[in-house]
XYZ file of C-alpha atoms in Angstrom:
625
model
C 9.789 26.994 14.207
C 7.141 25.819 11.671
C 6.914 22.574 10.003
C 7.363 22.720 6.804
C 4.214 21.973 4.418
C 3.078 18.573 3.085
C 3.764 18.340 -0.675
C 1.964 20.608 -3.228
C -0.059 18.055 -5.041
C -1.634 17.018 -1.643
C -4.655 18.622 -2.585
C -8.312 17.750 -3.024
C -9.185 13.929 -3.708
C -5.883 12.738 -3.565
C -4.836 14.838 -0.315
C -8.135 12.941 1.093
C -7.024 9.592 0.181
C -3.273 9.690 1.290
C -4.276 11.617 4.404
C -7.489 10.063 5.567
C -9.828 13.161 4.900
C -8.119 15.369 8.350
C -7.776 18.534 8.291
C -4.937 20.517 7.526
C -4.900 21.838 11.358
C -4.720 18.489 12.651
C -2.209 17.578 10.212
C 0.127 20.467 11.379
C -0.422 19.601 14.778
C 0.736 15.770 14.471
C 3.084 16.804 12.073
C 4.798 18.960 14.841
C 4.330 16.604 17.555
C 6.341 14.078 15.197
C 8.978 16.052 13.159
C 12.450 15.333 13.895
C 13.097 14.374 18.048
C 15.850 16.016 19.289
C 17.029 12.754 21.426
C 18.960 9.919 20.426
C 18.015 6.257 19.303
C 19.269 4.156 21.808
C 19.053 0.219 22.272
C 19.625 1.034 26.325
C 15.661 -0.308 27.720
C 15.279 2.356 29.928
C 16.496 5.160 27.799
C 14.372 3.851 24.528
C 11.059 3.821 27.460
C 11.573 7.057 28.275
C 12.399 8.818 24.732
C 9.139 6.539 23.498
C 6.957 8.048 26.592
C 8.233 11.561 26.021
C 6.984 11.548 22.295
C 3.554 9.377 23.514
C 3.014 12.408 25.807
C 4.078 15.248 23.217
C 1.555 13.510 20.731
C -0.818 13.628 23.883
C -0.290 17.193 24.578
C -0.561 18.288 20.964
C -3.684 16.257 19.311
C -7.260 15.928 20.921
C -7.659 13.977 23.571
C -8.122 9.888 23.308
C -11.987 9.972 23.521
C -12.263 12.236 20.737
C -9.781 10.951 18.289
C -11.946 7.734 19.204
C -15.087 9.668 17.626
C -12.722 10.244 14.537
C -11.915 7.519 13.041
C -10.015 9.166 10.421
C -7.991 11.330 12.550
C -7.438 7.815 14.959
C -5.994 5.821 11.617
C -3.893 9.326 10.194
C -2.476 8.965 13.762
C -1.082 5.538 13.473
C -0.260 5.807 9.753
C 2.036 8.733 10.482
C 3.332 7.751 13.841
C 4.529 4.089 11.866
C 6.623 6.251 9.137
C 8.035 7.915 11.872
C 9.087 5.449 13.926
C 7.208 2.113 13.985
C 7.993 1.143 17.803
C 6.436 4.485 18.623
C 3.349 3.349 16.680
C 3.214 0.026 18.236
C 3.290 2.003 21.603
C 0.168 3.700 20.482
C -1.483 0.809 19.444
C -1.070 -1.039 22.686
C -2.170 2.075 24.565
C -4.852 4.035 23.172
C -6.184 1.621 20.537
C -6.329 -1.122 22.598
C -5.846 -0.152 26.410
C -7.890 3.339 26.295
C -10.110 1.736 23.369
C -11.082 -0.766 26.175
C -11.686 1.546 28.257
C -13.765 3.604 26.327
C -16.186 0.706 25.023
C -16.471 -1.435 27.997
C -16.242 0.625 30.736
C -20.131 1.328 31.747
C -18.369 2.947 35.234
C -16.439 5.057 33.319
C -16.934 7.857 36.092
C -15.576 6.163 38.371
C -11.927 5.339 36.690
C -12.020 9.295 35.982
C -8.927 9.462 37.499
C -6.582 6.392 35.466
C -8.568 7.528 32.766
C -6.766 11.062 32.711
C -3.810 9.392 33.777
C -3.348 7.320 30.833
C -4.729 9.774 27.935
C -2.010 12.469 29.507
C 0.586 9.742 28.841
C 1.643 10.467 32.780
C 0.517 6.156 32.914
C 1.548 3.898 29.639
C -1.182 1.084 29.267
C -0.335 -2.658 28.170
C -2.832 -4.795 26.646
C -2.642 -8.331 28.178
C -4.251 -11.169 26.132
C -1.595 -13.619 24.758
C -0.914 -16.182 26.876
C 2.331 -17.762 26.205
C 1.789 -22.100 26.773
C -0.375 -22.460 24.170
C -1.411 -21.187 20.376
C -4.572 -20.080 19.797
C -4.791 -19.206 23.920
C -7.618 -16.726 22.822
C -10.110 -19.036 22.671
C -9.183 -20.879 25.833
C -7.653 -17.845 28.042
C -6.580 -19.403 31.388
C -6.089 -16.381 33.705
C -8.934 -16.256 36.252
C -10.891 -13.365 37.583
C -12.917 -15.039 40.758
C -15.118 -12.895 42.141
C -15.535 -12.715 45.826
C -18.907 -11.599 46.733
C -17.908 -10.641 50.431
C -16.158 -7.564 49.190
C -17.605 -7.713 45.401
C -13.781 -7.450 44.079
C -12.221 -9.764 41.818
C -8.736 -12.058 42.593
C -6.577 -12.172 39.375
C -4.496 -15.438 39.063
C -1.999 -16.809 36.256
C -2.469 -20.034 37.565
C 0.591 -21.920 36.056
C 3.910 -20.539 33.947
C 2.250 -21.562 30.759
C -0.792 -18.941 31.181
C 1.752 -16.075 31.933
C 0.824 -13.150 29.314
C 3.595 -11.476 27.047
C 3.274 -7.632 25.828
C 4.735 -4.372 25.426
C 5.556 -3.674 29.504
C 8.257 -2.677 31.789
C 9.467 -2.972 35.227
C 10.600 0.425 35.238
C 10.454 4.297 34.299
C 6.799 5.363 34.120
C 3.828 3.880 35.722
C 2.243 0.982 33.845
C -1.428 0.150 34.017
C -2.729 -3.170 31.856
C -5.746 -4.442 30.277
C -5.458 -7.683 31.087
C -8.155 -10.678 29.524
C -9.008 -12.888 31.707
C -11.718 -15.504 32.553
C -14.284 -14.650 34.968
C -15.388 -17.274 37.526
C -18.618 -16.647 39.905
C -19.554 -19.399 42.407
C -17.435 -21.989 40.242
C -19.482 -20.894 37.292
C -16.946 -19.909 34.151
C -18.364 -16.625 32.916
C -16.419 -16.253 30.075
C -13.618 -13.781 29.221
C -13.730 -9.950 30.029
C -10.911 -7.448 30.137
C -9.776 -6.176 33.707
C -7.681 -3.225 34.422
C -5.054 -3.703 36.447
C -2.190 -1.485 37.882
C 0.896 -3.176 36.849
C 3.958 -0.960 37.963
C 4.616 2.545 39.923
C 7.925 3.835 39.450
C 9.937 1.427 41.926
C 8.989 -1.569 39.995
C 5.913 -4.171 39.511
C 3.166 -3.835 42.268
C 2.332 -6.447 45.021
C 0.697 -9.665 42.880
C 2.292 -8.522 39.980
C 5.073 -11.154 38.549
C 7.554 -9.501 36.049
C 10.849 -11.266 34.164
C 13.286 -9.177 32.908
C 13.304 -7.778 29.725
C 12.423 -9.961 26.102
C 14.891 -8.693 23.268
C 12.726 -8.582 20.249
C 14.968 -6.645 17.400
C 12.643 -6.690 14.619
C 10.447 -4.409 16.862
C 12.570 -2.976 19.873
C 10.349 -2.181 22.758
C 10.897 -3.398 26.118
C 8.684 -6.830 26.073
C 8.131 -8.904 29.093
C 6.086 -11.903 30.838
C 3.950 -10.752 33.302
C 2.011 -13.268 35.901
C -0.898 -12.925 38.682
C -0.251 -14.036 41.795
C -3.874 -13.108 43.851
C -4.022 -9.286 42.382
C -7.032 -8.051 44.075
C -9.017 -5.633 41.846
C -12.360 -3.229 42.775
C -15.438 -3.751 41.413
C -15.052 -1.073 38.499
C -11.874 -2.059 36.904
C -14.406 -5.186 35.575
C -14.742 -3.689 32.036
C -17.665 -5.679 31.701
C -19.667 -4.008 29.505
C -23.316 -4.807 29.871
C -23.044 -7.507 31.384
C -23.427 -7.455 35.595
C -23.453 -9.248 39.076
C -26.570 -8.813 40.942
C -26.581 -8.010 44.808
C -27.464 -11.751 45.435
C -24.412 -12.565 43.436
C -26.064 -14.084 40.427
C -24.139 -13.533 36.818
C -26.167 -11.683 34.189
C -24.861 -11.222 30.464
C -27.661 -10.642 27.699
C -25.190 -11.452 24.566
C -26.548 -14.910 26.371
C -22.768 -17.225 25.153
C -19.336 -16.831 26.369
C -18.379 -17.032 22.569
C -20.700 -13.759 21.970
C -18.818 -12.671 25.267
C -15.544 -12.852 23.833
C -16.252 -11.289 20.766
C -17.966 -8.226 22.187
C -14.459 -8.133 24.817
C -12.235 -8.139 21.207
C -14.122 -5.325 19.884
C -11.078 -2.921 20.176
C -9.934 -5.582 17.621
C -12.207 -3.682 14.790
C -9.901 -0.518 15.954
C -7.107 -2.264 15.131
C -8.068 -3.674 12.198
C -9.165 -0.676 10.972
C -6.679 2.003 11.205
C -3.296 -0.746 10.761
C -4.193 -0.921 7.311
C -3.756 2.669 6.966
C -0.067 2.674 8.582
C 0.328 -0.336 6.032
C -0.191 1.601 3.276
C 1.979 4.529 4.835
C 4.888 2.547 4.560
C 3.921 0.499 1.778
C 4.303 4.224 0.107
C 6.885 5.366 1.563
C 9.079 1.988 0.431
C 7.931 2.427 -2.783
C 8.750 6.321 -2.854
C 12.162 5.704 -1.384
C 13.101 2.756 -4.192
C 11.680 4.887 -6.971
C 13.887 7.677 -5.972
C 17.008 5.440 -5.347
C 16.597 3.819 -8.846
C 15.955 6.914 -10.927
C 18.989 8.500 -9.791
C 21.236 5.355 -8.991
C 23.863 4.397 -12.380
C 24.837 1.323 -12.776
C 28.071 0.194 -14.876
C 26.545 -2.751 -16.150
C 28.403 -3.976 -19.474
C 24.919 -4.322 -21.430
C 24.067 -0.444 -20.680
C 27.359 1.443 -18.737
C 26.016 4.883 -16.745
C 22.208 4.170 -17.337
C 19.602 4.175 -14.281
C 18.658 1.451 -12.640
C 15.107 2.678 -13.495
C 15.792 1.858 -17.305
C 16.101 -1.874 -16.706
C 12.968 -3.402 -16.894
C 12.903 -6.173 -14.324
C 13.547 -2.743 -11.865
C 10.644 -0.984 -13.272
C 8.677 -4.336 -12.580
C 9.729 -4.110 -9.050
C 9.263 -0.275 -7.620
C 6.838 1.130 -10.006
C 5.603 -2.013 -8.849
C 5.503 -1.160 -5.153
C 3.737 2.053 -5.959
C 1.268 0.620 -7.689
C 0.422 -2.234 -4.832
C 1.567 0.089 -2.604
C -1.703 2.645 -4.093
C -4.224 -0.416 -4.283
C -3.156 -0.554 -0.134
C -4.436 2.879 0.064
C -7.565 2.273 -0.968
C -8.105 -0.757 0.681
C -7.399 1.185 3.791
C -9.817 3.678 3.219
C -12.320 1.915 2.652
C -11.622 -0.477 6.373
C -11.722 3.007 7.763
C -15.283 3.384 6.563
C -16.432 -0.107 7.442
C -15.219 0.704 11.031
C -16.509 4.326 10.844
C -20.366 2.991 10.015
C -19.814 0.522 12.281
C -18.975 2.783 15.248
C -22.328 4.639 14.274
C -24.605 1.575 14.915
C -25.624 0.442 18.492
C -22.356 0.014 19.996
C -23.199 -3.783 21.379
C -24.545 -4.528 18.076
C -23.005 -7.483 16.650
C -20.270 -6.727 13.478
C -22.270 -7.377 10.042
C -20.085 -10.246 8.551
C -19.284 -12.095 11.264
C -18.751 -16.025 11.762
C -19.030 -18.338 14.541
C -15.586 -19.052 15.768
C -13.478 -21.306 14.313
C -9.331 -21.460 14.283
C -9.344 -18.165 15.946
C -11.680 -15.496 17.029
C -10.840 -12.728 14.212
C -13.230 -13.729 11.642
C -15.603 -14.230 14.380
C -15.636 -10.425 15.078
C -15.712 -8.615 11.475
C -14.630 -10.781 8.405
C -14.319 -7.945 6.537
C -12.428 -6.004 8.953
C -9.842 -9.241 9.658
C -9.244 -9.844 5.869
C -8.385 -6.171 4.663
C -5.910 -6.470 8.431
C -4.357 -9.727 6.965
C -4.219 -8.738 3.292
C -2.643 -5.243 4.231
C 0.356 -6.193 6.646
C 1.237 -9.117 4.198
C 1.067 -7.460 1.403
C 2.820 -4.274 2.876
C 5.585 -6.619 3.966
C 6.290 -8.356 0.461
C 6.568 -4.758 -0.776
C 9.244 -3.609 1.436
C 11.177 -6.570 1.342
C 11.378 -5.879 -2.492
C 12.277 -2.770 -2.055
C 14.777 -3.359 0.469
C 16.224 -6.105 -2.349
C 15.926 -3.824 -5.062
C 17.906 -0.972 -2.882
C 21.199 -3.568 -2.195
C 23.166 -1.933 0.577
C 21.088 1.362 0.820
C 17.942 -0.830 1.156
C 19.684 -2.932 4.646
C 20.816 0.321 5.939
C 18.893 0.970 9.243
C 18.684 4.822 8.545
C 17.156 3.919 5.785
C 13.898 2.970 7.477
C 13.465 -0.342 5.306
C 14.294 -2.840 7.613
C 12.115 -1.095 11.009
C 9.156 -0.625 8.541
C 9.736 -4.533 7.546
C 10.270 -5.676 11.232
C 6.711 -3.722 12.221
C 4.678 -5.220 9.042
C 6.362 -8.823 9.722
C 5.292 -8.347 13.526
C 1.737 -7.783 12.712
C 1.867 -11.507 10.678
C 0.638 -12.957 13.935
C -0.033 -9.756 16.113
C -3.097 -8.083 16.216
C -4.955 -11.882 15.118
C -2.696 -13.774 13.223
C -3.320 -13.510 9.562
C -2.991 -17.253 8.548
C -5.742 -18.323 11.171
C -7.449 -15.175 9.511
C -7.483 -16.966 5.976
C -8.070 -20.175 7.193
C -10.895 -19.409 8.881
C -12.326 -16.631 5.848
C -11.976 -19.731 3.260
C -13.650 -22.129 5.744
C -16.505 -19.533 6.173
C -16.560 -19.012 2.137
C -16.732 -22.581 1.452
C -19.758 -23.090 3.310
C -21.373 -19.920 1.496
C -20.210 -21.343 -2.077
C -23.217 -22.166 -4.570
C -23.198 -26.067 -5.695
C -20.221 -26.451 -8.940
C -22.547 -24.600 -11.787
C -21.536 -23.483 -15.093
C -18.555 -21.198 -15.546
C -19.116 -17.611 -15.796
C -18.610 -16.653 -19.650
C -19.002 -13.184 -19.296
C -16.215 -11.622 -21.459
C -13.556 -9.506 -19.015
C -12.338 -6.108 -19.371
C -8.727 -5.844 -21.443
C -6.125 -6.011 -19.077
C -4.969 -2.935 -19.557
C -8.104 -1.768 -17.862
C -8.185 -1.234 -14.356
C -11.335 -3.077 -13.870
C -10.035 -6.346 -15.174
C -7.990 -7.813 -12.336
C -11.150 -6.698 -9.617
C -13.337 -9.173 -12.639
C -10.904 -11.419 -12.919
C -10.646 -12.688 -8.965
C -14.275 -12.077 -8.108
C -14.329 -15.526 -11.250
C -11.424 -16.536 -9.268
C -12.970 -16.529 -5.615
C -15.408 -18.251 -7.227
C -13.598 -20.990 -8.743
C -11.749 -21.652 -5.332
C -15.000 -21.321 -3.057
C -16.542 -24.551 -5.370
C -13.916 -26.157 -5.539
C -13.125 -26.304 -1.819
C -16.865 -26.920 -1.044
C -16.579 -30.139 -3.401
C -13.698 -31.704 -1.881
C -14.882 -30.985 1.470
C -18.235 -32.371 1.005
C -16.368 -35.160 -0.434
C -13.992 -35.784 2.445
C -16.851 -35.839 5.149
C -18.817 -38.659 3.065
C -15.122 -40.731 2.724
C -14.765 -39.976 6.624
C -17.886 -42.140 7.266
C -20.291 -39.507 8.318
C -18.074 -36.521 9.729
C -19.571 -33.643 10.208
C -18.356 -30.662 7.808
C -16.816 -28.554 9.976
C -14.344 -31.818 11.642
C -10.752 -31.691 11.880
C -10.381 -34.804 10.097
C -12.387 -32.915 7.132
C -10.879 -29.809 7.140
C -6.837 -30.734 7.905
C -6.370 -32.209 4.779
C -7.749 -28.589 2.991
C -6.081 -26.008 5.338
C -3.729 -24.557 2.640
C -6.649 -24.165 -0.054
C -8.488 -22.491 2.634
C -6.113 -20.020 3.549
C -5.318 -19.576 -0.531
C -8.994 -18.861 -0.511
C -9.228 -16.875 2.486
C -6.149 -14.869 0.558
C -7.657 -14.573 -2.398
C -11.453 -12.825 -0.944
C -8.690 -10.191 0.686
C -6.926 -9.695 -2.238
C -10.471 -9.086 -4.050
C -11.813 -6.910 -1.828
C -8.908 -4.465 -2.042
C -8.860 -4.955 -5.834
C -12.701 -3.431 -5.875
C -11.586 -0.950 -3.676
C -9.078 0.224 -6.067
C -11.799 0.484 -9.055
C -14.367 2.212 -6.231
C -11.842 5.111 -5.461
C -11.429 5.555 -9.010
C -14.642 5.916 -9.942
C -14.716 8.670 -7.253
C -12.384 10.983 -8.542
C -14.342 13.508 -10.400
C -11.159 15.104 -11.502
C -10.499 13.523 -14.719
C -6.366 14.352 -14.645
C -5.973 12.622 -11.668
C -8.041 9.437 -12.815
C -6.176 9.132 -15.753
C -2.653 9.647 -13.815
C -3.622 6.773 -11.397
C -6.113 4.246 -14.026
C -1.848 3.072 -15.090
C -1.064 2.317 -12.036
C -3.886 0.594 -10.790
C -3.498 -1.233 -13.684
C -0.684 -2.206 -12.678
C -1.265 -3.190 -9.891
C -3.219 -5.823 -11.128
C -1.270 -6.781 -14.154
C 1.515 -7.790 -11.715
C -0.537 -9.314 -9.173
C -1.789 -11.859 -11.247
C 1.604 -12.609 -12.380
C 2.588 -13.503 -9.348
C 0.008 -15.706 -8.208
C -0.232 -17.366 -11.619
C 0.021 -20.728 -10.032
C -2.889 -20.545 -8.304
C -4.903 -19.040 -11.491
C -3.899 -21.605 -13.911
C -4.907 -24.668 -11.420
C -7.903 -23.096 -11.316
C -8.318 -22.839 -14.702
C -8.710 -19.087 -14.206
C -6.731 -17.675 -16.760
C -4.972 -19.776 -19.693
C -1.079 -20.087 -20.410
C -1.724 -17.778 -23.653
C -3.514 -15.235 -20.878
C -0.302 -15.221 -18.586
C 2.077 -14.745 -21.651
C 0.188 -11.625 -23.007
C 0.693 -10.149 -19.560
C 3.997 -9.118 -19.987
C 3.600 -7.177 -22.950
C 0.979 -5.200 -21.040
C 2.892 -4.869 -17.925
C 5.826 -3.268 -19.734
C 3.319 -1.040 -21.784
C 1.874 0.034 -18.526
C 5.191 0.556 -16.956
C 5.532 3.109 -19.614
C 2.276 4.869 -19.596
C 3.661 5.286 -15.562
C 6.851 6.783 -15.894
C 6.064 10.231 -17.281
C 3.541 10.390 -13.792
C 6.521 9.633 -11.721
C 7.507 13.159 -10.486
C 3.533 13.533 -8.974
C 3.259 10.440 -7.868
C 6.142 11.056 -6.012
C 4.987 13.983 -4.672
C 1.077 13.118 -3.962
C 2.665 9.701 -1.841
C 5.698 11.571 0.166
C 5.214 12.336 3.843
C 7.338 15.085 5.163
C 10.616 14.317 4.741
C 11.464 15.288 8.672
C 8.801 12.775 9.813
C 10.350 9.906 7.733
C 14.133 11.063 8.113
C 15.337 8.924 5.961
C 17.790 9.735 3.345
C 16.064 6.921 0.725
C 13.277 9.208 0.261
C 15.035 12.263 -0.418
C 15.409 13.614 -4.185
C 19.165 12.874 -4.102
C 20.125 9.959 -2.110
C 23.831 10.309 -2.255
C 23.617 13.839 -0.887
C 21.198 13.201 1.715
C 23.435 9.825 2.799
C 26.343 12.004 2.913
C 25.130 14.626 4.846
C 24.282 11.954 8.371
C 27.892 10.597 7.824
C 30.877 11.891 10.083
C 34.542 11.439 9.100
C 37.553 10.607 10.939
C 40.744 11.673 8.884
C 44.015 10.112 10.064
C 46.885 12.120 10.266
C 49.434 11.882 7.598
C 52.969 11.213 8.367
């Protein structure tokens, strides 16, 4: 049986955007490999394991190979975007093993001949792959991993430790069902010499449970996100030469320790590279559901009465403070999409360069290592999965009962986008440490820029209106640092005791360059459009977008002296006006933002919600007397 089609309007420009530029052959096959699984849900560990490793190896079986999906960035990002609307545990399942696990593999591994055969094994789906780096006795345990490698230069083999309970690692593992293999980060030691930290692969589990040296608890209930989650520990794992993925760095025969990136901070941020990966294609599923919230609580209101005594049997939709909301959603939820398109092509001209090139944009390392390895890259990660979050929890509020209902989708997309707050480098450490970095790149306080901004009504105004705003903040936090050091008796700039005082405008800073660069993304996919009836469909919306936006974080602009009260208060005339420039473009929005309805399976999304509800219910009649 055939899939059925994507939507008719996914065509051209817009088809690109929504579905990363693929082809429509790939898009058939994933959309096969994904439709509709004919087993169960269940909250039983070993039965959700194996249902999640039976679609990991359909998806296997029907899309290229790992390598080559690595090669296309696009078709990598379509993957995870799809796979999260589907079912986000499957996507996290993906994430762990072939964005980070085979990703390792593929750009660390200078032997890679020589794991030819757990290569296979893992890209077939016939071994799932963990990705070991959190260590659970400390925050921040990324810059100060404690899990040693020692090499033994006897046997040149490494010894894998944990070497107390508070260094054990937590991921996405089992004790059971299928084979598990890890990429585990860990500190390498030669001759008492710290090394820094590289990844090791490491054969966790065969069928009958964790190998010898391998330490396993029980499963770690996590609901938001239900995978089976578990501490694993190292007690003397002995592993050959080749699972080092150690990049260029080596061990001579005379066992001396040679790495040219010449730091173990460069070491660590060459090891986190699969980080970029990450970084790059989440903000595409972000967007996915981001859309797919907003599609589902645009459907639900236009068709939804309510009996309320100011307007009895009119549509949600016709209340304003709804319209605010969900066409609300669509338009953040569009500005999302563009913002992940344009990651993807930071990542994609990235992978073109000389792979152990360091990332254009990076800082030295401060509260975590994110920034450290694409700031860029980090901020559109942090912006997206916050941003995507917000969204859904509105439209879960703005759905009431329909919105908490788990076939719904709602509340799994939410639990996956809330996940990612601290997974995958969390995003507050990711702002503090992008308004830290922007502080020190802020020009001395200079006169304010009086360049007149665009109406804003105009899709260009909000992207004008933060770049003054980034600004603003970026002075302003350089000043009262550069203040606190001098009243701190000689401190150096970059101190705790300066920069605890300022976390909060850092990350609001940090938030704000994020928020900025997806607002020129929306005005740069715009201007790309060259057909002019789909630029003016979208221009409302990513006005919008905008509009809204700075409604919200009107606080912050007014402090700033960004906007004026008289600015704020004209806003809602335009927001409403916009709201109804929007409305008549409903019907192909909703069409250019739906994925297949058997992918997302839920009955939110469908054109008639009551029907579609109806139709997954069964009835038990009790027998009259």
């Amino acid at each position: 049986m055939s899939a059925p089609p994507l939507p008719q309007s996914a065509s051209g420009q817009i088809y690109e955007l929504m579905h990363g530029g693929c082809t429509p052959t790939f898009l058939t096959a994933l959309h096969q490999a994904l439709r509709r699984h004919p087993a169960p849900a269940t909250a039983d560990p070993a039965g959700r394991d194996a249902r999640l490793t039976a679609r990991l190896r359909q998806l296997a079986r029907a899309l290229p190979p790992a390598r080559d999906l690595w090669r296309s960035p696009e078709q990598l990002a379509t993957l995870i975007a799809w796979s999260a609307a589907a079912e986000p545990a499957l996507c996290m399942t993906l994430i762990n093993h072939t964005v980070l696990g085979l990703g390792s593999l593929i750009c660390l591994a200078p032997d890679h001949g020589s794991l030819r055969r757990q290569f296979e094994a893992l890209e077939t789906g016939r071994t799932k792959c963990s990705y070991l780096i959190t260590e659970i006795g400390q925050s921040n345990s990324h810059l100060a991993t404690r899990t040693i490698a020692e090499f033994d230069p006897q046997t040149r083999q490494f010894t894998l430790t944990t070497p107390d309970q508070g260094a054990a690692k937590f991921s996405s593992t089992a004790a059971h069902g299928v084979p598990r293999t890890g990429v585990a980060l860990a500190r390498l030691t030669v001759a008492g010499q710290d090394c820094g930290v590289f990844p090791f692969l490491v054969n966790l589990t065969d069928p009958s449970g964790p190998l010898p040296g391998v330490e396993m608890t029980s499963p770690v209930e996590l609901s938001a996100l239900p995978l089976d989650y578990a501490y694993v520990r190292f007690n003397g794992v002995r592993l050959p030469w080749e699972h080092w993925l150690r990049d260029d760095a080596t061990i001579g025969p005379d066992g001396v320790f040679h790495d040219p990136l010449g730091s173990p901070d460069q070491r660590l941020q060459r090891t986190l590279c699969v980080g970029q990966a990450l970084w790059a294609t989440l903000p595409a599923a972000a967007s996915a559901l981001a859309r797919q919230a907003g599609l589902g609580a645009v459907r639900y209101a236009r068709r939804r009465r309510t009996q309320g005594r100011l307007a009895p049997g009119a549509p949600l939709l016709d209340y304003r403070s709804q319209q605010h909301a969900v066409l609300g959603a669509m338009a953040d939820a569009f500005a999302l999409t563009c913002a992940a398109s344009r990651a993807l092509e930071l990542w994609s001209a990235h992978q073109s360069a000389r792979p152990s090139a360091p990332s254009s944009g990076a800082d030295p390392i401060g509260f975590a290592p994110w920034s450290a390895v694409s700031q860029p890259l980090s901020a559109y990660k942090a912006h997206s999965v916050r941003e995507a979050a917000r969204i859904t929890t509105l439209c879960q509020r703005h759905c009431g009962f329909a919105g908490l209902l788990d076939t719904n989708r709602l509340a799994s997309y939410r639990g996956f986008l809330e996940a990612f707050e601290p997974a995958g480098g969390d995003s507050q450490l990711i702002f503090y440490d992008l308004g830290r970095a922007l502080a020190e790149e802020a020009a001395a306080p200079l006169a304010d820029d009086a360049t007149a901004l665009p109406r804003a009504a105009d899709p260009l105004w909000w992207p004008a209106l933060l770049r003054r705003h980034t600004d603003r903040l970026a002075r302003r936090l350089r000043t009262r640092r550069d203040a606190l050091a001098m009243a701190a008796g000689g401190h150096t700039t970059d101190s705790f005791v300066v920069w605890n005082p300022l976390l909060d405008e850092a990350a609001e800073l940090g938030a704000a360059y994020a928020a900025s660069l997806a607002a020129e993304d929306v005005t740069r996919t715009l201007a790309a459009f060259t057909d002019p009836e789909t630029r003016a469909r979208l221009e409302p919306l990513a006005a919008l977008h905008g509009a809204l936006a700075a409604r919200r974080h009107a606080g912050s602009l007014l402090a700033a002296g960004t906007v004026s009260p008289a600015d704020l208060e004209e806003l809602a005339q335009t927001t409403d006006r916009l709201c109804d420039t929007v409305l008549p473009q409903l019907d192909w929005l909703e069409d250019a933002f739906a994925l297949p309805a058997d992918i997302v399976c839920s009955s939110l999304a469908a054109e008639d919600y009551s029907q579609a509800h109806a139709q997954t219910l069964t009835w038990k009649h009790g027998a009259l007397s």
